[in-house]
Coordinates of C-alpha atoms and ligand atoms in Angstrom, one line a residue:
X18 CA 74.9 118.6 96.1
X19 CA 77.3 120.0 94.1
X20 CA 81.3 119.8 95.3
X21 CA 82.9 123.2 94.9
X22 CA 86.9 122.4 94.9
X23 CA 89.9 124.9 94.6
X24 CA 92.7 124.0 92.8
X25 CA 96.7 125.1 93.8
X26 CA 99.3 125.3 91.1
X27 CA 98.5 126.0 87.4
X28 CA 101.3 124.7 86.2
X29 CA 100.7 122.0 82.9
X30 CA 99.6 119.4 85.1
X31 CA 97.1 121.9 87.2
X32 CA 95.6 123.7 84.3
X33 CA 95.1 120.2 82.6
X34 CA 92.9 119.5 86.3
X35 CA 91.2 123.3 85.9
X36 CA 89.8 122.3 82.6
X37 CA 89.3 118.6 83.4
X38 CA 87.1 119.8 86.7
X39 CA 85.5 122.6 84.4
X40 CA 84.4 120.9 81.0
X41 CA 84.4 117.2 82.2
X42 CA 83.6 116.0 85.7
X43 CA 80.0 116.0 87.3
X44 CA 78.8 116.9 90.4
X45 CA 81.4 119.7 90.8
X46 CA 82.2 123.4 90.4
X47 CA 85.7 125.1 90.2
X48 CA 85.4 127.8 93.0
X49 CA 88.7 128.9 93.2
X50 CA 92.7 128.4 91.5
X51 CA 95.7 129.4 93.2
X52 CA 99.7 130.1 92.1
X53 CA 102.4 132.2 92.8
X54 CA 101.7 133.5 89.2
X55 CA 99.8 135.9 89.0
X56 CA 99.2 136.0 85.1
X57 CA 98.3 132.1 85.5
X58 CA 95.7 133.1 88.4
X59 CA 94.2 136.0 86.3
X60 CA 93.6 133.8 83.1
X61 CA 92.2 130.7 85.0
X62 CA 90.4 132.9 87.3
X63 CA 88.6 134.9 84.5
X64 CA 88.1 132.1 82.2
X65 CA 86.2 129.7 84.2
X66 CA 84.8 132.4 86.6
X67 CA 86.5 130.9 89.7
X68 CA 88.1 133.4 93.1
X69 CA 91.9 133.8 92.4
X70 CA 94.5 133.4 94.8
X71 CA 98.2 133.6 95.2
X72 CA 98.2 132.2 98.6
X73 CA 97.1 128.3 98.3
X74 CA 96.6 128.5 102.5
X75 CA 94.0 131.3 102.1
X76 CA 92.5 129.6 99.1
X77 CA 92.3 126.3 101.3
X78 CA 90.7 128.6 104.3
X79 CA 87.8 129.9 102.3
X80 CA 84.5 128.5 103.4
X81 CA 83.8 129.0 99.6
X82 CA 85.8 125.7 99.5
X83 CA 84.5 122.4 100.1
X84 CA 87.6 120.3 98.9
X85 CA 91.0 121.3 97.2
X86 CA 93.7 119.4 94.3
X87 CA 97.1 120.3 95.2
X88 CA 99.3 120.4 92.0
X89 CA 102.2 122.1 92.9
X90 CA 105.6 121.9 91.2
X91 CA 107.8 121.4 93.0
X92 CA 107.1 118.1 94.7
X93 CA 108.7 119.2 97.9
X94 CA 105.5 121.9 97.9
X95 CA 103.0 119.5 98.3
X96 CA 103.0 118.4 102.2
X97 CA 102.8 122.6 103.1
X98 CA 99.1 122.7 101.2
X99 CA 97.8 119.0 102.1
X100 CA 98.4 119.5 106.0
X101 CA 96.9 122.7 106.3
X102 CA 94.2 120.8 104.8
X103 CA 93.8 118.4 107.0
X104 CA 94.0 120.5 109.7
X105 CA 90.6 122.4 108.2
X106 CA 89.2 118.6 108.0
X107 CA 88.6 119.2 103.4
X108 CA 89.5 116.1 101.3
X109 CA 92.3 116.9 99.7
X110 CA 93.2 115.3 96.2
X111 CA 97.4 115.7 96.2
X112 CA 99.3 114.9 92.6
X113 CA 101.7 112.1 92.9
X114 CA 104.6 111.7 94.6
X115 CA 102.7 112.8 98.0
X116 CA 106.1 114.1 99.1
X117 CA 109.7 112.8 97.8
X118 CA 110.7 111.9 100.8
X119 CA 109.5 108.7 103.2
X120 CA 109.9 111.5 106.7
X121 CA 107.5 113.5 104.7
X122 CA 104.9 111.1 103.7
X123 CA 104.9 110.2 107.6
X124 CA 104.0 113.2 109.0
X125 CA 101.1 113.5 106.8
X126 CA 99.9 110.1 107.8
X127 CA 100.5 111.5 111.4
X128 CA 98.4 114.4 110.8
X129 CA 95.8 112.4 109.0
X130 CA 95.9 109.3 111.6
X131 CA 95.3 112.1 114.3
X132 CA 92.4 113.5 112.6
X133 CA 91.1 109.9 112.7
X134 CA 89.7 109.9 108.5
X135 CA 91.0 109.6 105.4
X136 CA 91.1 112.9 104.2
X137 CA 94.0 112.6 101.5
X138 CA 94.2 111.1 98.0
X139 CA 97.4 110.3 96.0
X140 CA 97.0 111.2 92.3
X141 CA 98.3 107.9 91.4
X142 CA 96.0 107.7 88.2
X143 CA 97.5 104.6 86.1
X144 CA 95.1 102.6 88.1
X145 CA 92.6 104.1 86.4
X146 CA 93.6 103.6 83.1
X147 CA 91.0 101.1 81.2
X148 CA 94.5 98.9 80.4
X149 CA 96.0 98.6 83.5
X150 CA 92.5 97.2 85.1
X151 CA 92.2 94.8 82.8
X152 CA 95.2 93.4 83.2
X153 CA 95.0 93.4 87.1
X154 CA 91.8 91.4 86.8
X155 CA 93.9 88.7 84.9
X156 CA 96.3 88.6 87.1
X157 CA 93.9 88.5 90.2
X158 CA 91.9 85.7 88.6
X159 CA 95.2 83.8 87.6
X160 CA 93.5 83.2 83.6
X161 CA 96.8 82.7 82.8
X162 CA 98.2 81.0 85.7
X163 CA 100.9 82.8 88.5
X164 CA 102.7 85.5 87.3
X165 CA 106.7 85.4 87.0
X166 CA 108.4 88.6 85.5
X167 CA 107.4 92.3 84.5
X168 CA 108.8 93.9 81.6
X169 CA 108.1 97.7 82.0
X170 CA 109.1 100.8 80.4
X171 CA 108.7 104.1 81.1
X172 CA 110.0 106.8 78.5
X173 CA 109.5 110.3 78.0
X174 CA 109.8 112.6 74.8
X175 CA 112.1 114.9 77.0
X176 CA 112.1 116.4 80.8
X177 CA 113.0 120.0 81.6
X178 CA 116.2 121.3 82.7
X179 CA 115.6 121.2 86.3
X180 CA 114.7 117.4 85.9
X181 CA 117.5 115.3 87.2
X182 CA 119.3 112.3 88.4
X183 CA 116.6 111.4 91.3
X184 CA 113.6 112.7 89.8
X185 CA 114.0 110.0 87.2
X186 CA 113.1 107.5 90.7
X187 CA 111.1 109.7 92.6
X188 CA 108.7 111.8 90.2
X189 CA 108.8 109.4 87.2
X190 CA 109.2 105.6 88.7
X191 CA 107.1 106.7 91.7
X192 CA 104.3 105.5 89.3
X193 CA 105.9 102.1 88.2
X194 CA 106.2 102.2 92.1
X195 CA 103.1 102.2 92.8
X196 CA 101.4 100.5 89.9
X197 CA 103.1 97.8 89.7
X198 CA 102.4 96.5 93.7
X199 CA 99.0 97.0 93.0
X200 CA 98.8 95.3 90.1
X201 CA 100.5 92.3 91.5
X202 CA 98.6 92.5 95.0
X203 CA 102.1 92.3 97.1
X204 CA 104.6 93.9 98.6
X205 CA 108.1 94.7 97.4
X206 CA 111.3 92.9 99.0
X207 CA 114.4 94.7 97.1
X208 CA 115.6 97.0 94.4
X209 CA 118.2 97.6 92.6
X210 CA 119.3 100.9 90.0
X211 CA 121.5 100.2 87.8
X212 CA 123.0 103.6 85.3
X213 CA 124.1 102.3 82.3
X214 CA 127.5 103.8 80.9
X215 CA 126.1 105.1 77.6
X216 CA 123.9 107.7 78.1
X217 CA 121.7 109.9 75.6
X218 CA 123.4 113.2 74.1
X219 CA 120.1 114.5 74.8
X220 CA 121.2 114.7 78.4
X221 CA 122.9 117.0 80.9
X222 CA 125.8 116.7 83.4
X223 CA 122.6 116.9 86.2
X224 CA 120.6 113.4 84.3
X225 CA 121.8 110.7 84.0
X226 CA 119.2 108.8 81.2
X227 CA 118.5 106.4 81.0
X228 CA 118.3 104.4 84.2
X229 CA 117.5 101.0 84.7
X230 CA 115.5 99.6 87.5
X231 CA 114.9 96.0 89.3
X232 CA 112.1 95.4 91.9
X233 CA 111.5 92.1 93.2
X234 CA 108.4 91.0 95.3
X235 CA 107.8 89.3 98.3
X236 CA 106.8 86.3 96.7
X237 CA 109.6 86.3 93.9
X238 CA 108.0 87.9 90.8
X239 CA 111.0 89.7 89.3
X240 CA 110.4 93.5 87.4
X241 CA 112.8 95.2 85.3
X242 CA 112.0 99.0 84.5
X243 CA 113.4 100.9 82.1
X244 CA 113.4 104.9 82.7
X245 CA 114.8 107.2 79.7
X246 CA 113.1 110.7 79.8
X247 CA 114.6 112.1 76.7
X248 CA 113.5 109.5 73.9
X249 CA 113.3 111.9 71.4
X250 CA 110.5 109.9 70.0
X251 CA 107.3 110.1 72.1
X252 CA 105.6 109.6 75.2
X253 CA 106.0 105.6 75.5
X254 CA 104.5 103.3 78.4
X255 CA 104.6 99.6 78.2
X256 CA 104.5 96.7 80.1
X257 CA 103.9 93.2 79.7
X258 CA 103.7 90.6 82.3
X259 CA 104.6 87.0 82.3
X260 CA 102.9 84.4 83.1
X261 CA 102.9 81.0 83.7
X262 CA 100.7 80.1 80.6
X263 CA 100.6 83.4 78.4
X264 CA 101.7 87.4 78.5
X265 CA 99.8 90.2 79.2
X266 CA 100.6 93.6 77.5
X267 CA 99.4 97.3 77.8
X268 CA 98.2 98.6 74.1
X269 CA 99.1 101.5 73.6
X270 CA 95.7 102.9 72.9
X271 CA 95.4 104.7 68.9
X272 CA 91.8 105.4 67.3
X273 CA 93.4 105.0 64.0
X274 CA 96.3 103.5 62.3
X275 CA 98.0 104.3 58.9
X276 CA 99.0 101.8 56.3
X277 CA 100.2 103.5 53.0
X278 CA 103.2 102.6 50.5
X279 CA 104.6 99.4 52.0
X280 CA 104.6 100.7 55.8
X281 CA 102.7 101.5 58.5
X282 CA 102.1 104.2 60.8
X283 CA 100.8 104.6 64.2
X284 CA 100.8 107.9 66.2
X285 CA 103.0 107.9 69.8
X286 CA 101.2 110.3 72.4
X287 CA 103.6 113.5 72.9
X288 CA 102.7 114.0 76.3
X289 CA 101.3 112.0 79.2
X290 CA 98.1 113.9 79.4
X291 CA 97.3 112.7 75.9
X292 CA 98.0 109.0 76.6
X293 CA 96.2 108.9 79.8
X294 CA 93.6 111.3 79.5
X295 CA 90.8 108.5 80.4
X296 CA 92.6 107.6 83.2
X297 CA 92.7 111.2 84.7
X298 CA 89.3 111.7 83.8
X299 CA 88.1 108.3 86.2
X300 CA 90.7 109.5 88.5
X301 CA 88.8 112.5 89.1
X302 CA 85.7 111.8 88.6
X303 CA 85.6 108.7 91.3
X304 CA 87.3 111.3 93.8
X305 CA 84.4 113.7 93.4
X306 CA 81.6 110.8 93.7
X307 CA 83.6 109.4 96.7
X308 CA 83.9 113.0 98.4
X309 CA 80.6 113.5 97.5
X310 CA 80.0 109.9 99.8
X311 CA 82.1 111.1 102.4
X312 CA 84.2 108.0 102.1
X313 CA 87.7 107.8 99.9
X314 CA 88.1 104.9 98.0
X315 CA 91.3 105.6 95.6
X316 CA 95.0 105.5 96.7
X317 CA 95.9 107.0 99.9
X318 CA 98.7 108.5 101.9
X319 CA 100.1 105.4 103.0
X320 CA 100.0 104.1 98.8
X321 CA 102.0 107.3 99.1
X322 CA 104.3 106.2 101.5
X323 CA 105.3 102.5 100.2
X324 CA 105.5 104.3 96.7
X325 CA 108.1 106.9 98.1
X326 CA 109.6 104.0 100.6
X327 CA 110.4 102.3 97.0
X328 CA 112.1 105.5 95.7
X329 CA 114.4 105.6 98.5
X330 CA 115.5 102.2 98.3
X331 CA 116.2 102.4 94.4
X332 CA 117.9 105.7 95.1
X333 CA 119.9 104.1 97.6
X334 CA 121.0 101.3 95.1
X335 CA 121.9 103.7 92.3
X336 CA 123.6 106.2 94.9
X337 CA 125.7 102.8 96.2
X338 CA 126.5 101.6 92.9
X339 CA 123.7 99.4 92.0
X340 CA 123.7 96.7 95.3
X341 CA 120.4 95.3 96.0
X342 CA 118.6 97.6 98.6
X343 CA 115.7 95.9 100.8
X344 CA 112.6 97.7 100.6
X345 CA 111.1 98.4 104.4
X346 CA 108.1 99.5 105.7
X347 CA 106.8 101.5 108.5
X348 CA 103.7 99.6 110.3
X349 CA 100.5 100.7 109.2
X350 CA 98.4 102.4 110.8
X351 CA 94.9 100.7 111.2
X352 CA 93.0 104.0 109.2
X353 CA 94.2 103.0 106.5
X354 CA 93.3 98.8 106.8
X355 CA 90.1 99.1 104.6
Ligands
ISE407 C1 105.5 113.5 85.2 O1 105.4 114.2 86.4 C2 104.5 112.4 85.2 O2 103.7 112.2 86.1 C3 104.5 111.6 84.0 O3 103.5 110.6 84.0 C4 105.9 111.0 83.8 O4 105.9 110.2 82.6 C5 107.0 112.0 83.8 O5 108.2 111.4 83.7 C6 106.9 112.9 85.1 O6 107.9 113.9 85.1

């Protein structure tokens, strides 16, 4: 059977989904595209011969519709499209942060608890990336005994104007957030932000970049996270962990590299897209073969929730002055045990 999904918001990161759903994932068919922009809905529409909407609650109504990806900018849209989902029982795929808020994240566990199935997926696709997996099974083996520290950074060519202060925690950290739990297998115990005093003159009076973050887990492994979002230089993701008898690093992953008159040269993704294009295209494609199943197996609302419980705590820290903030969480509702 083939899965016919509807996609809401066409923004960069939605039409990226509209082709990926189109030209590169099997077992589905793009039915239908939504936005409040109408020009975006009448070229997506028409290309890929898909029902155009600029209402993502009728789009999510249609029984043309068996599941739908909410991609909507802003974050603060998201919970509007992914309850009224639930509410007409579709899996619903929902681009990271679920909501930026902890309050919001709840409800839609509420709504989905009540509906008693996982209906909702978070898009949090680093742990699809090839890299990332990799270095989880090392660490989940122990091949290079317990690990002790992280070393993360998360840098951006630059951010649009109506990026600021928080969003450098809650739309671009969320993923370091999440990630790096995972990756370790625990829980968080604290954070800390910490704004340096010398900032970029590539910034604005509303960002302050960069930022620097520390998480610490439960059982003591220590993180430090660097967020600067106007580089000026490229779309760069790193992260190496320590461990008790060797490192383990992300590559940055080039097909070629340049060596010519006494230097060398390796190209730096612009955009996120480029870099983890794999790891969207696994993202997706498990999401269609586990709708297809009837049984989600990627992150859910309540990876949402400690993600975004994170946020709030590092916010808290940076909005305080950079004191450690313990990071809490709600208790978890059995649906999501397995
Ligand atoms: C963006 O929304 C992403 O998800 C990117 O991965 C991140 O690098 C960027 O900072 C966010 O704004």
């Amino acid at each position: 059977m083939t899965l016919n999904v509807g996609i809401i918001g066409l923004g960069a990161m939605g039409s990226d989904h509209v082709k990926r759903i189109s030209e590169r994932t099997g077992g589905v068919n793009l039915v239908a595209v939504a936005d409040l922009n109408k020009a975006l809905v009448e070229k997506y529409s028409k290309k890929y011969d898909a029902k155009g909407y600029t209402d993502g609650a009728a789009l999510i109504d249609s029984p043309d519709v068996d599941a739908v990806m909410v991609v909507t900018s802003p974050d603060e849209e998201h919970s509007q499209f992914v309850l009224k989902a639930i509410e007409a029982g579709k899996y619903v795929f929902c681009e990271k942060p679920l909501m930026p808020t902890v309050a919001a994240c709840q409800e839609i566990i509420d709504a989905e608890t009540k509906h008693g199935k996982r209906l909702v997926q978070v898009g949090f696709m680093r742990r699809y990336g090839k890299g990332y997996i990799e270095m989880k099974k090392a660490i989940d083996e122990r091949q290079f005994g317990e690990p002790l520290i992280i070393h993360a950074t998360h840098r951006n060519y630059e951010v649009p104007e109506t990026y600021d202060t928080p969003m450098a925690i809650s739309n671009t950290a969320v993923h370091e957030a999440d990630l790096l739990h995972w990756l370790l297998g625990e829980d968080y115990e604290s954070g800390v932000t910490f704004l340096p005093k010398k900032q970029t003159k590539y910034t604005r009076s509303n960002l302050h970049d960069p930022q620097i973050i520390m998480l610490d887990t439960k059982s003591g492994v220590h993180i430090d996270l660097e967020v600067f979002v106007n580089n000026h230089m490229g779309y760069d993701i790193n992260c190496e962990v320590v461990c008790e008898e060797g490192t383990i690093s992300l590559k940055t992953p080039t097909d070629v590299a340049i060596k010519t008159k006494f230097h060398r040269e390796d190209h730096i993704p612009e955009e996120f897209t480029e870099r983890f294009k794999d790891a969207y295209d696994n993202e997706i494609q498990q999401w269609v073969d586990s709708v297809q199943n009837d049984k989600l197996t990627g992150p859910s609302s309540w990876d949402g929730l400690i993600a975004m419980a994170t946020c709030d705590a590092l916010g808290k820290s940076r909005d305080e002055g950079g004191i450690r903030e313990p990071i809490a969480l709600p208790e978890k509702p059995a649906l999501y045990n397995d």
